[in-house]
Amino acid sequence: MESQGTLRQAIRFQPIKFIWVLLILGLSSIRGIQCTFAGCRACNVSVTDFGGVGDGVTLNTKAFQSAVAHLSQFASDGGGLLYVPAGRWVTGSFNLTSCFTLFLHKDAVILGSPDINDWPLIDPLPSYGRGRDAPGGRYSPLIFGSNLTDVIITGDNGTIDGQGAPWWQKYRAGELNYTRGYLIELMFSDCILISNITLMNSPSWNIHPVYSSNVIVSGVTILAPIDSANTDGIDPDSSSNVLIEDCYIVSGDDCVAIKSGWDEYGIAFGMPSQHIVIRRLTCISPTSATIALGSEMSGGIQDVRAEDIVAINTESAVRIKTAIGRGGYVRDIFVRRMTLKTMKYVFWMTGAYGDHPDDKYDQNAIPVIERISYSDIVAENVTLAGQMQGNPNVSFTGLCLSDVRIGMAKLKKPKPAWNCTDIEGTASFVSPPACPLLRDEGDGGACPFPEDRLPIEDVVIDQCI
């Protein structure tokens, strides 16, 4: 086994900082934040110490599992770090442990096994009641953890490649009986940092914190073919106190999608997604949204703050999706400073999305959509400024648009810039002029954006020394 001193030295002097000490300042008992990520771990090992072979062919599932099992014994005594050296490391699904760092060398590539049997079946999420792709269970995520605390996945921009093409083909052909696995999923966990890595070709969603709190995703690149199926970038799901920053995402689906459970299952589980910050995000997704809220939002979504967002060749800037039967709410959503180029829609909202897990949903479960603010938005080459449609039973209220400048695409057959039904709110300095359902406030209608900072934003990041 490589000596601790030699391995620590090899990791420490990578060109990019990799082990973080994060201290959440201004601790808030109301929002429940109290995280300290460990800096240097007590025990550092390499996957090669457990028989790992990075030749792009050898299956390393047992090596990863054994390494994590070994490091789990240090969870209460300084934690452990698993180092993945340069190479191509094929593996099936493996679980993480608490007080743990997974660190990838810049030339390390973790490859999801192409054998479907290396992704074991697990139960569906309780807030969904079934798999998202199909009834019943689901394939395990490639990298998974449940009931953990203090988990770091980082590196010198090493890569995790799900090799998703066969999964996309089987899904489209209707050949999968269960839901595809995600690339990274942390469930019922607290204090999670995912930073300085590249994720590629996930079979489905890339990063899925679910029923979790105090999550930071920073400096992550996510890449998938723009025609790949459901390759969402980052999906906080029934999770609180989440910071997403400085990420670049090219996706076949939403770049960021905030969720909280599906119809009667999400209502019964009753865990919202809340206190979420998204900043300095760049998105390319020609068929989906830069930021989506829903459609699975039955536990509620509230207090989302997004700013300094760039989207290029993306279907919509912000999309709110819900339907009769969802219940729950989407409220207190604040978006400002978006730069958009070549979009089908800037604003897209619908209260008739449909897509139910089964026929047992409650027809009286009416979602509440209120207090949605957009300001300081510049867009060019846009097909439709706003597709904003509630329905008679699902109105979108308290909408606010201010300082919005939209350059419309030159079409052979020009269309109205706005399509609005069953919404109400205000508009100020919007061009082209907003639809009449948004009352023109002139120069007195600046939309709000919270001035306070969420505790998850106030972190101190230092290098392990």
Coordinates of N, CA, C and O in Angstrom, one line a residue, residues 94-247:
F94 N -21.6 2.2 -6.6 CA -21.0 2.0 -5.3 C -21.5 3.1 -4.4 O -21.8 4.2 -4.9
N95 N -21.5 2.8 -3.1 CA -22.0 3.8 -2.1 C -20.9 4.5 -1.4 O -19.8 3.9 -1.2
L96 N -21.2 5.7 -1.0 CA -20.2 6.5 -0.2 C -20.5 6.3 1.3 O -21.4 5.6 1.7
T97 N -19.7 7.0 2.1 CA -19.8 6.9 3.5 C -19.7 8.3 4.1 O -19.4 9.3 3.4
S98 N -19.9 8.5 5.4 CA -19.9 9.8 6.0 C -18.4 10.2 6.3 O -17.5 9.4 6.3
C99 N -18.2 11.6 6.4 CA -16.9 12.1 6.7 C -15.9 11.6 5.6 O -14.9 11.0 5.9
F100 N -16.2 11.8 4.4 CA -15.5 11.2 3.3 C -15.3 12.1 2.1 O -16.2 13.0 1.8
T101 N -14.2 12.0 1.5 CA -13.8 12.8 0.3 C -13.5 11.8 -0.8 O -12.6 10.9 -0.7
L102 N -14.1 12.0 -2.0 CA -13.7 11.3 -3.2 C -13.0 12.3 -4.1 O -13.6 13.3 -4.5
F103 N -11.7 12.1 -4.3 CA -10.9 13.0 -5.1 C -10.4 12.4 -6.4 O -9.8 11.4 -6.4
L104 N -10.6 13.1 -7.5 CA -10.2 12.6 -8.8 C -9.0 13.4 -9.3 O -9.1 14.7 -9.4
H105 N -8.0 12.7 -9.7 CA -6.9 13.4 -10.4 C -7.4 14.0 -11.7 O -8.4 13.5 -12.3
K106 N -6.7 15.0 -12.3 CA -7.2 15.7 -13.5 C -7.3 14.7 -14.7 O -8.1 15.0 -15.6
D107 N -6.5 13.6 -14.7 CA -6.6 12.7 -15.8 C -7.3 11.4 -15.4 O -7.2 10.4 -16.1
A108 N -8.1 11.5 -14.3 CA -8.9 10.3 -13.9 C -10.2 10.4 -14.6 O -10.9 11.4 -14.6
V109 N -10.7 9.2 -15.0 CA -12.1 9.1 -15.6 C -12.7 7.9 -14.9 O -12.3 6.8 -15.1
I110 N -13.7 8.1 -14.2 CA -14.6 7.0 -13.7 C -15.6 6.8 -14.7 O -16.4 7.6 -15.1
L111 N -15.7 5.5 -15.2 CA -16.6 5.1 -16.3 C -17.7 4.2 -15.7 O -17.4 3.2 -15.1
G112 N -18.9 4.6 -15.9 CA -20.0 3.7 -15.5 C -20.0 2.4 -16.4 O -19.8 2.5 -17.6
S113 N -20.1 1.3 -15.7 CA -20.1 0.0 -16.4 C -21.2 0.0 -17.5 O -22.3 0.4 -17.2
P114 N -20.9 -0.6 -18.7 CA -21.9 -0.7 -19.7 C -22.8 -1.9 -19.5 O -23.8 -2.0 -20.2
D115 N -22.5 -2.7 -18.4 CA -23.4 -3.9 -18.1 C -24.5 -3.4 -17.1 O -24.2 -3.0 -16.0
I116 N -25.7 -3.5 -17.6 CA -26.8 -3.1 -16.8 C -26.9 -3.8 -15.4 O -27.4 -3.3 -14.4
N117 N -26.3 -5.0 -15.3 CA -26.3 -5.8 -14.1 C -25.4 -5.2 -13.0 O -25.5 -5.6 -11.9
D118 N -24.6 -4.3 -13.4 CA -23.7 -3.6 -12.5 C -24.3 -2.4 -11.8 O -23.7 -1.7 -11.0
W119 N -25.6 -2.2 -12.2 CA -26.4 -1.1 -11.6 C -27.6 -1.7 -10.9 O -28.6 -1.9 -11.5
P120 N -27.4 -2.2 -9.6 CA -28.5 -3.0 -9.0 C -29.8 -2.2 -8.8 O -29.8 -1.0 -8.7
L121 N -30.9 -2.9 -8.7 CA -32.2 -2.3 -8.5 C -32.3 -1.9 -7.0 O -31.9 -2.6 -6.1
I122 N -33.0 -0.7 -6.9 CA -33.3 -0.2 -5.5 C -34.8 0.2 -5.5 O -35.4 0.3 -6.6
D123 N -35.3 0.6 -4.4 CA -36.7 1.0 -4.2 C -36.9 2.3 -4.9 O -36.0 3.2 -5.0
P124 N -38.1 2.6 -5.3 CA -38.5 4.0 -5.8 C -38.4 5.0 -4.7 O -38.5 4.6 -3.5
L125 N -38.3 6.2 -5.0 CA -38.3 7.3 -4.0 C -39.7 7.4 -3.4 O -40.7 7.4 -4.1
P126 N -39.8 7.5 -2.1 CA -41.1 7.6 -1.5 C -42.0 8.7 -1.9 O -43.2 8.7 -1.9
S127 N -41.3 9.9 -2.3 CA -42.1 11.0 -2.7 C -42.6 10.9 -4.2 O -43.2 11.8 -4.7
Y128 N -42.2 9.8 -4.9 CA -42.6 9.6 -6.2 C -43.5 8.4 -6.4 O -44.3 8.3 -7.3
G129 N -43.4 7.4 -5.5 CA -44.2 6.3 -5.5 C -43.9 5.2 -6.5 O -44.5 4.1 -6.5
R130 N -43.0 5.6 -7.4 CA -42.7 4.7 -8.5 C -41.4 5.3 -9.2 O -41.0 6.4 -8.9
G131 N -40.8 4.6 -10.1 CA -39.7 5.1 -10.8 C -40.2 6.2 -11.8 O -41.4 6.2 -12.2
R132 N -39.3 7.1 -12.1 CA -39.7 8.3 -13.0 C -39.9 7.8 -14.4 O -40.8 8.3 -15.1
D133 N -39.1 6.8 -14.9 CA -39.3 6.3 -16.2 C -40.4 5.3 -16.4 O -41.0 5.2 -17.4
A134 N -40.6 4.4 -15.3 CA -41.4 3.3 -15.4 C -41.9 2.9 -14.0 O -41.3 3.3 -13.0
P135 N -43.1 2.3 -13.9 CA -43.5 1.8 -12.6 C -42.5 0.9 -11.9 O -41.7 0.2 -12.6
G136 N -42.6 0.8 -10.6 CA -41.7 0.0 -9.8 C -40.4 0.6 -9.4 O -40.3 1.9 -9.2
G137 N -39.4 -0.1 -9.2 CA -38.1 0.3 -8.7 C -37.2 1.1 -9.7 O -37.7 1.5 -10.8
R138 N -36.0 1.2 -9.4 CA -35.1 2.0 -10.3 C -33.7 1.4 -10.1 O -33.3 0.7 -9.1
Y139 N -32.9 1.6 -11.1 CA -31.5 1.2 -11.1 C -30.7 2.2 -10.1 O -31.0 3.4 -10.1
S140 N -29.8 1.7 -9.4 CA -29.0 2.5 -8.4 C -28.2 3.5 -9.2 O -27.8 3.3 -10.3
P141 N -28.1 4.7 -8.6 CA -27.1 5.7 -9.1 C -25.7 5.1 -9.2 O -25.4 4.2 -8.4
L142 N -24.9 5.7 -10.1 CA -23.5 5.2 -10.1 C -22.8 5.5 -8.8 O -22.1 4.6 -8.3
I143 N -22.9 6.7 -8.3 CA -22.3 7.1 -7.0 C -23.5 7.5 -6.1 O -24.2 8.4 -6.4
F144 N -23.6 6.8 -5.0 CA -24.9 6.8 -4.2 C -24.5 7.0 -2.7 O -23.4 6.5 -2.3
G145 N -25.4 7.6 -1.9 CA -25.2 7.6 -0.5 C -26.5 8.0 0.2 O -27.3 8.7 -0.4
S146 N -26.8 7.4 1.3 CA -28.0 7.7 2.1 C -27.7 7.9 3.5 O -26.8 7.1 4.1
N147 N -28.3 8.8 4.2 CA -28.1 9.1 5.6 C -26.7 9.4 5.9 O -26.1 8.8 6.9
L148 N -26.1 10.2 5.2 CA -24.6 10.6 5.3 C -24.5 12.0 5.8 O -25.4 12.8 5.6
T149 N -23.3 12.4 6.3 CA -23.0 13.7 6.6 C -21.5 14.0 6.2 O -20.7 13.1 6.3
D150 N -21.2 15.2 5.8 CA -19.9 15.6 5.5 C -19.3 14.7 4.3 O -18.4 13.9 4.5
V151 N -19.8 15.0 3.1 CA -19.4 14.2 1.9 C -18.9 15.2 0.9 O -19.6 16.2 0.6
I152 N -17.7 15.0 0.4 CA -17.1 15.8 -0.6 C -16.7 15.0 -1.8 O -16.1 13.9 -1.7
I153 N -17.2 15.4 -3.0 CA -16.8 14.8 -4.3 C -16.1 15.9 -5.1 O -16.7 16.9 -5.4
T154 N -14.8 15.8 -5.3 CA -14.1 16.9 -5.9 C -12.8 16.4 -6.7 O -12.7 15.2 -6.9
G155 N -12.0 17.3 -7.1 CA -10.8 16.9 -7.8 C -10.2 18.0 -8.6 O -10.6 19.2 -8.4
D156 N -9.2 17.7 -9.4 CA -8.6 18.7 -10.3 C -9.3 18.6 -11.7 O -8.7 18.5 -12.7
N157 N -10.6 18.6 -11.6 CA -11.5 18.6 -12.8 C -11.4 17.2 -13.5 O -11.4 17.1 -14.7
G158 N -11.2 16.1 -12.7 CA -11.4 14.8 -13.2 C -12.8 14.6 -13.7 O -13.7 15.4 -13.4
T159 N -13.0 13.4 -14.3 CA -14.3 13.2 -15.0 C -15.0 11.9 -14.5 O -14.4 10.9 -14.2
I160 N -16.3 12.0 -14.4 CA -17.2 10.9 -14.2 C -18.1 10.8 -15.4 O -18.9 11.7 -15.7
D161 N -17.9 9.7 -16.1 CA -18.6 9.4 -17.4 C -19.6 8.3 -17.2 O -19.1 7.1 -17.0
G162 N -20.9 8.5 -17.3 CA -21.9 7.5 -17.1 C -22.0 6.5 -18.3 O -22.7 5.5 -18.2
Q163 N -21.4 6.9 -19.5 CA -21.5 6.1 -20.7 C -23.0 5.8 -21.0 O -23.4 4.6 -21.1
G164 N -23.8 6.8 -21.1 CA -25.2 6.7 -21.1 C -25.9 6.3 -22.4 O -27.1 6.0 -22.4
A165 N -25.1 6.3 -23.5 CA -25.7 6.1 -24.8 C -26.6 4.8 -24.9 O -27.7 4.8 -25.4
P166 N -26.1 3.6 -24.4 CA -27.0 2.5 -24.4 C -28.3 2.6 -23.6 O -29.3 2.1 -24.0
W167 N -28.2 3.4 -22.5 CA -29.3 3.6 -21.7 C -30.4 4.4 -22.4 O -31.6 4.2 -22.4
W168 N -29.9 5.5 -23.1 CA -30.8 6.4 -23.9 C -31.5 5.5 -25.0 O -32.7 5.7 -25.2
Q169 N -30.7 4.7 -25.6 CA -31.3 3.9 -26.7 C -32.4 2.9 -26.2 O -33.4 2.8 -26.8
K170 N -32.1 2.2 -25.1 CA -33.0 1.3 -24.5 C -34.3 2.0 -24.0 O -35.4 1.5 -24.2
Y171 N -34.1 3.2 -23.5 CA -35.2 4.0 -23.0 C -36.2 4.4 -24.1 O -37.4 4.2 -24.0
R172 N -35.6 4.9 -25.2 CA -36.4 5.3 -26.3 C -37.1 4.1 -27.0 O -38.2 4.3 -27.6
A173 N -36.4 3.0 -27.0 CA -37.0 1.8 -27.6 C -38.0 1.1 -26.7 O -38.6 0.1 -27.1
G174 N -38.2 1.6 -25.5 CA -39.1 1.0 -24.5 C -38.6 -0.4 -24.0 O -39.4 -1.3 -23.6
E175 N -37.3 -0.5 -24.0 CA -36.7 -1.8 -23.6 C -36.3 -1.9 -22.1 O -35.8 -2.9 -21.6
L176 N -36.6 -0.8 -21.3 CA -36.2 -0.8 -19.9 C -37.5 -1.0 -19.1 O -38.5 -0.3 -19.3
N177 N -37.4 -1.9 -18.1 CA -38.5 -2.2 -17.2 C -38.4 -1.3 -15.9 O -39.4 -1.3 -15.1
Y178 N -37.3 -0.7 -15.7 CA -37.1 0.1 -14.5 C -36.5 1.5 -14.9 O -36.0 1.7 -16.0
T179 N -36.5 2.4 -14.0 CA -36.0 3.7 -14.2 C -34.4 3.8 -14.2 O -33.8 3.1 -13.4
R180 N -33.9 4.5 -15.2 CA -32.4 4.6 -15.3 C -31.8 5.2 -14.0 O -32.4 6.0 -13.3
G181 N -30.6 4.8 -13.8 CA -29.8 5.3 -12.7 C -29.3 6.7 -12.9 O -29.1 7.1 -14.1
Y182 N -29.1 7.5 -11.9 CA -28.5 8.8 -12.0 C -27.0 8.7 -11.8 O -26.5 7.7 -11.4
L183 N -26.3 9.8 -12.1 CA -24.8 9.7 -12.0 C -24.4 9.9 -10.5 O -23.6 9.1 -10.0
I184 N -24.9 10.9 -9.8 CA -24.6 11.1 -8.4 C -25.9 11.4 -7.7 O -26.7 12.3 -8.1
E185 N -26.2 10.6 -6.6 CA -27.4 10.9 -5.8 C -27.0 10.7 -4.3 O -26.5 9.7 -3.9
L186 N -27.3 11.8 -3.6 CA -27.2 11.8 -2.1 C -28.6 11.9 -1.5 O -29.3 12.9 -1.8
M187 N -29.0 11.0 -0.7 CA -30.3 10.9 -0.2 C -30.3 11.0 1.4 O -29.5 10.4 2.0
F188 N -31.3 11.8 1.9 CA -31.3 11.9 3.4 C -30.0 12.3 4.0 O -29.6 11.7 5.0
S189 N -29.3 13.2 3.3 CA -27.9 13.5 3.7 C -27.8 15.0 4.0 O -28.6 15.8 3.6
D190 N -26.7 15.3 4.7 CA -26.4 16.7 5.1 C -25.0 17.1 4.9 O -24.1 16.2 5.1
C191 N -24.7 18.3 4.5 CA -23.4 18.8 4.4 C -22.7 18.1 3.2 O -21.9 17.2 3.4
I192 N -23.0 18.5 2.0 CA -22.5 17.9 0.8 C -21.8 18.9 -0.1 O -22.4 20.0 -0.3
L193 N -20.6 18.7 -0.5 CA -19.9 19.5 -1.4 C -19.5 18.7 -2.7 O -18.9 17.7 -2.6
I194 N -19.9 19.2 -3.9 CA -19.5 18.6 -5.1 C -18.9 19.8 -5.9 O -19.5 20.8 -6.2
S195 N -17.6 19.6 -6.3 CA -16.9 20.7 -6.9 C -15.8 20.3 -7.8 O -15.2 19.2 -7.6
N196 N -15.4 21.1 -8.8 CA -14.2 20.9 -9.6 C -14.2 19.5 -10.2 O -13.1 18.9 -10.2
I197 N -15.3 19.1 -10.8 CA -15.3 17.8 -11.6 C -16.1 18.1 -12.9 O -16.8 19.0 -13.0
T198 N -15.9 17.1 -13.8 CA -16.7 17.1 -15.0 C -17.5 15.9 -15.0 O -17.0 14.8 -14.8
L199 N -18.8 16.0 -15.3 CA -19.7 14.9 -15.4 C -20.2 14.8 -16.9 O -20.5 15.8 -17.5
M200 N -20.2 13.6 -17.4 CA -20.6 13.4 -18.8 C -21.5 12.2 -19.0 O -21.4 11.2 -18.2
N201 N -22.4 12.3 -19.9 CA -23.1 11.2 -20.5 C -23.8 10.3 -19.4 O -23.8 9.1 -19.4
S202 N -24.5 11.0 -18.5 CA -25.3 10.3 -17.5 C -26.4 9.5 -18.1 O -27.0 10.0 -19.1
P203 N -26.8 8.4 -17.6 CA -28.0 7.7 -18.2 C -29.2 8.5 -18.0 O -30.1 8.4 -18.9
S204 N -29.3 9.3 -17.0 CA -30.5 10.2 -16.8 C -30.0 11.4 -16.0 O -29.0 12.0 -16.4
W205 N -30.6 11.8 -14.9 CA -30.1 13.0 -14.2 C -28.7 12.9 -13.8 O -28.2 11.8 -13.5
N206 N -28.0 14.0 -13.7 CA -26.6 14.0 -13.3 C -26.4 14.1 -11.8 O -25.8 13.2 -11.2
I207 N -26.8 15.2 -11.1 CA -26.6 15.4 -9.7 C -28.0 15.5 -9.1 O -28.8 16.4 -9.4
H208 N -28.3 14.6 -8.1 CA -29.6 14.6 -7.5 C -29.5 14.5 -6.0 O -29.5 13.5 -5.4
P209 N -29.4 15.7 -5.3 CA -29.6 15.7 -3.9 C -31.1 15.6 -3.5 O -31.9 16.5 -4.0
V210 N -31.5 14.6 -2.8 CA -32.9 14.4 -2.5 C -33.1 14.2 -1.0 O -32.3 13.4 -0.4
Y211 N -34.1 14.8 -0.4 CA -34.3 14.8 1.1 C -33.0 15.2 1.8 O -32.7 14.6 2.8
S212 N -32.3 16.2 1.3 CA -31.0 16.5 1.8 C -30.9 18.0 2.2 O -31.8 18.8 1.8
S213 N -29.9 18.4 2.9 CA -29.7 19.8 3.3 C -28.3 20.2 3.2 O -27.4 19.4 3.3
N214 N -28.1 21.5 3.1 CA -26.8 22.1 3.1 C -25.9 21.5 2.0 O -24.9 20.8 2.3
V215 N -26.3 21.8 0.8 CA -25.6 21.2 -0.4 C -25.0 22.3 -1.2 O -25.6 23.4 -1.5
I216 N -23.7 22.2 -1.6 CA -23.0 23.1 -2.4 C -22.5 22.4 -3.7 O -21.9 21.3 -3.6
V217 N -22.9 22.9 -4.9 CA -22.4 22.4 -6.1 C -21.7 23.6 -6.8 O -22.3 24.6 -7.1
S218 N -20.4 23.5 -6.9 CA -19.6 24.6 -7.3 C -18.5 24.2 -8.4 O -17.8 23.2 -8.1
G219 N -18.4 25.0 -9.4 CA -17.4 24.7 -10.4 C -17.5 23.4 -11.1 O -16.5 22.8 -11.4
V220 N -18.7 23.0 -11.4 CA -18.9 21.7 -12.0 C -19.3 21.9 -13.5 O -20.1 22.8 -13.8
T221 N -18.7 21.1 -14.4 CA -19.1 21.1 -15.8 C -19.9 19.8 -16.0 O -19.5 18.7 -15.6
I222 N -21.0 20.0 -16.7 CA -21.9 18.8 -17.0 C -22.1 18.8 -18.5 O -22.6 19.8 -19.1
L223 N -21.9 17.7 -19.1 CA -22.0 17.6 -20.6 C -22.8 16.4 -21.0 O -22.5 15.3 -20.5
A224 N -23.7 16.6 -21.9 CA -24.4 15.5 -22.5 C -24.9 15.9 -23.9 O -25.1 17.1 -24.2
P225 N -25.0 15.0 -24.9 CA -25.6 15.4 -26.2 C -26.9 16.1 -26.0 O -27.7 15.7 -25.2
I226 N -27.1 17.1 -26.8 CA -28.4 17.9 -26.7 C -29.6 17.1 -27.0 O -30.7 17.5 -26.7
D227 N -29.5 15.9 -27.6 CA -30.6 15.1 -27.9 C -30.7 13.9 -27.0 O -31.5 13.0 -27.2
S228 N -29.9 13.9 -25.9 CA -30.0 12.8 -25.0 C -31.2 12.9 -24.1 O -31.7 14.0 -23.8
A229 N -31.7 11.8 -23.6 CA -33.0 11.7 -22.9 C -32.9 12.0 -21.4 O -32.2 11.2 -20.7
N230 N -33.5 13.1 -21.0 CA -33.7 13.4 -19.5 C -32.3 13.5 -18.8 O -32.2 13.2 -17.6
T231 N -31.3 14.1 -19.5 CA -30.0 14.3 -18.8 C -30.0 15.6 -18.1 O -29.1 16.4 -18.3
D232 N -30.9 15.8 -17.2 CA -30.9 17.0 -16.3 C -29.6 17.2 -15.7 O -28.9 16.3 -15.3
G233 N -29.2 18.5 -15.5 CA -27.9 18.8 -14.9 C -27.9 18.6 -13.4 O -27.3 17.7 -12.9
I234 N -28.6 19.5 -12.7 CA -28.6 19.5 -11.2 C -30.1 19.6 -10.8 O -30.8 20.5 -11.1
D235 N -30.5 18.6 -10.0 CA -31.9 18.5 -9.6 C -32.1 18.5 -8.1 O -32.2 17.4 -7.5
P236 N -32.1 19.6 -7.4 CA -32.4 19.6 -6.0 C -33.8 19.2 -5.8 O -34.7 19.7 -6.4
D237 N -34.1 18.2 -4.9 CA -35.4 17.5 -4.8 C -35.7 17.4 -3.4 O -35.0 16.7 -2.6
S238 N -36.8 18.1 -2.9 CA -37.1 18.0 -1.5 C -35.9 18.3 -0.6 O -35.6 17.6 0.3
S239 N -35.1 19.3 -1.0 CA -33.9 19.6 -0.4 C -33.8 21.1 0.0 O -34.4 22.0 -0.7
S240 N -33.1 21.4 1.1 CA -33.1 22.8 1.6 C -31.6 23.3 1.7 O -30.7 22.5 2.0
N241 N -31.5 24.6 1.6 CA -30.2 25.2 1.8 C -29.2 24.7 0.8 O -28.3 24.0 1.1
V242 N -29.4 25.1 -0.5 CA -28.6 24.6 -1.6 C -28.0 25.8 -2.3 O -28.7 26.8 -2.6
L243 N -26.7 25.7 -2.6 CA -26.0 26.7 -3.4 C -25.5 26.0 -4.7 O -24.7 25.1 -4.6
I244 N -25.9 26.6 -5.8 CA -25.3 26.1 -7.1 C -24.6 27.3 -7.8 O -25.3 28.3 -8.0
E245 N -23.4 27.2 -8.0 CA -22.6 28.4 -8.5 C -21.5 28.0 -9.5 O -20.9 26.9 -9.4
D246 N -21.3 28.8 -10.4 CA -20.1 28.7 -11.3 C -20.1 27.4 -12.1 O -19.1 26.7 -12.2
C247 N -21.3 27.0 -12.6 CA -21.4 25.7 -13.3 C -21.7 26.0 -14.8 O -22.3 26.9 -15.2

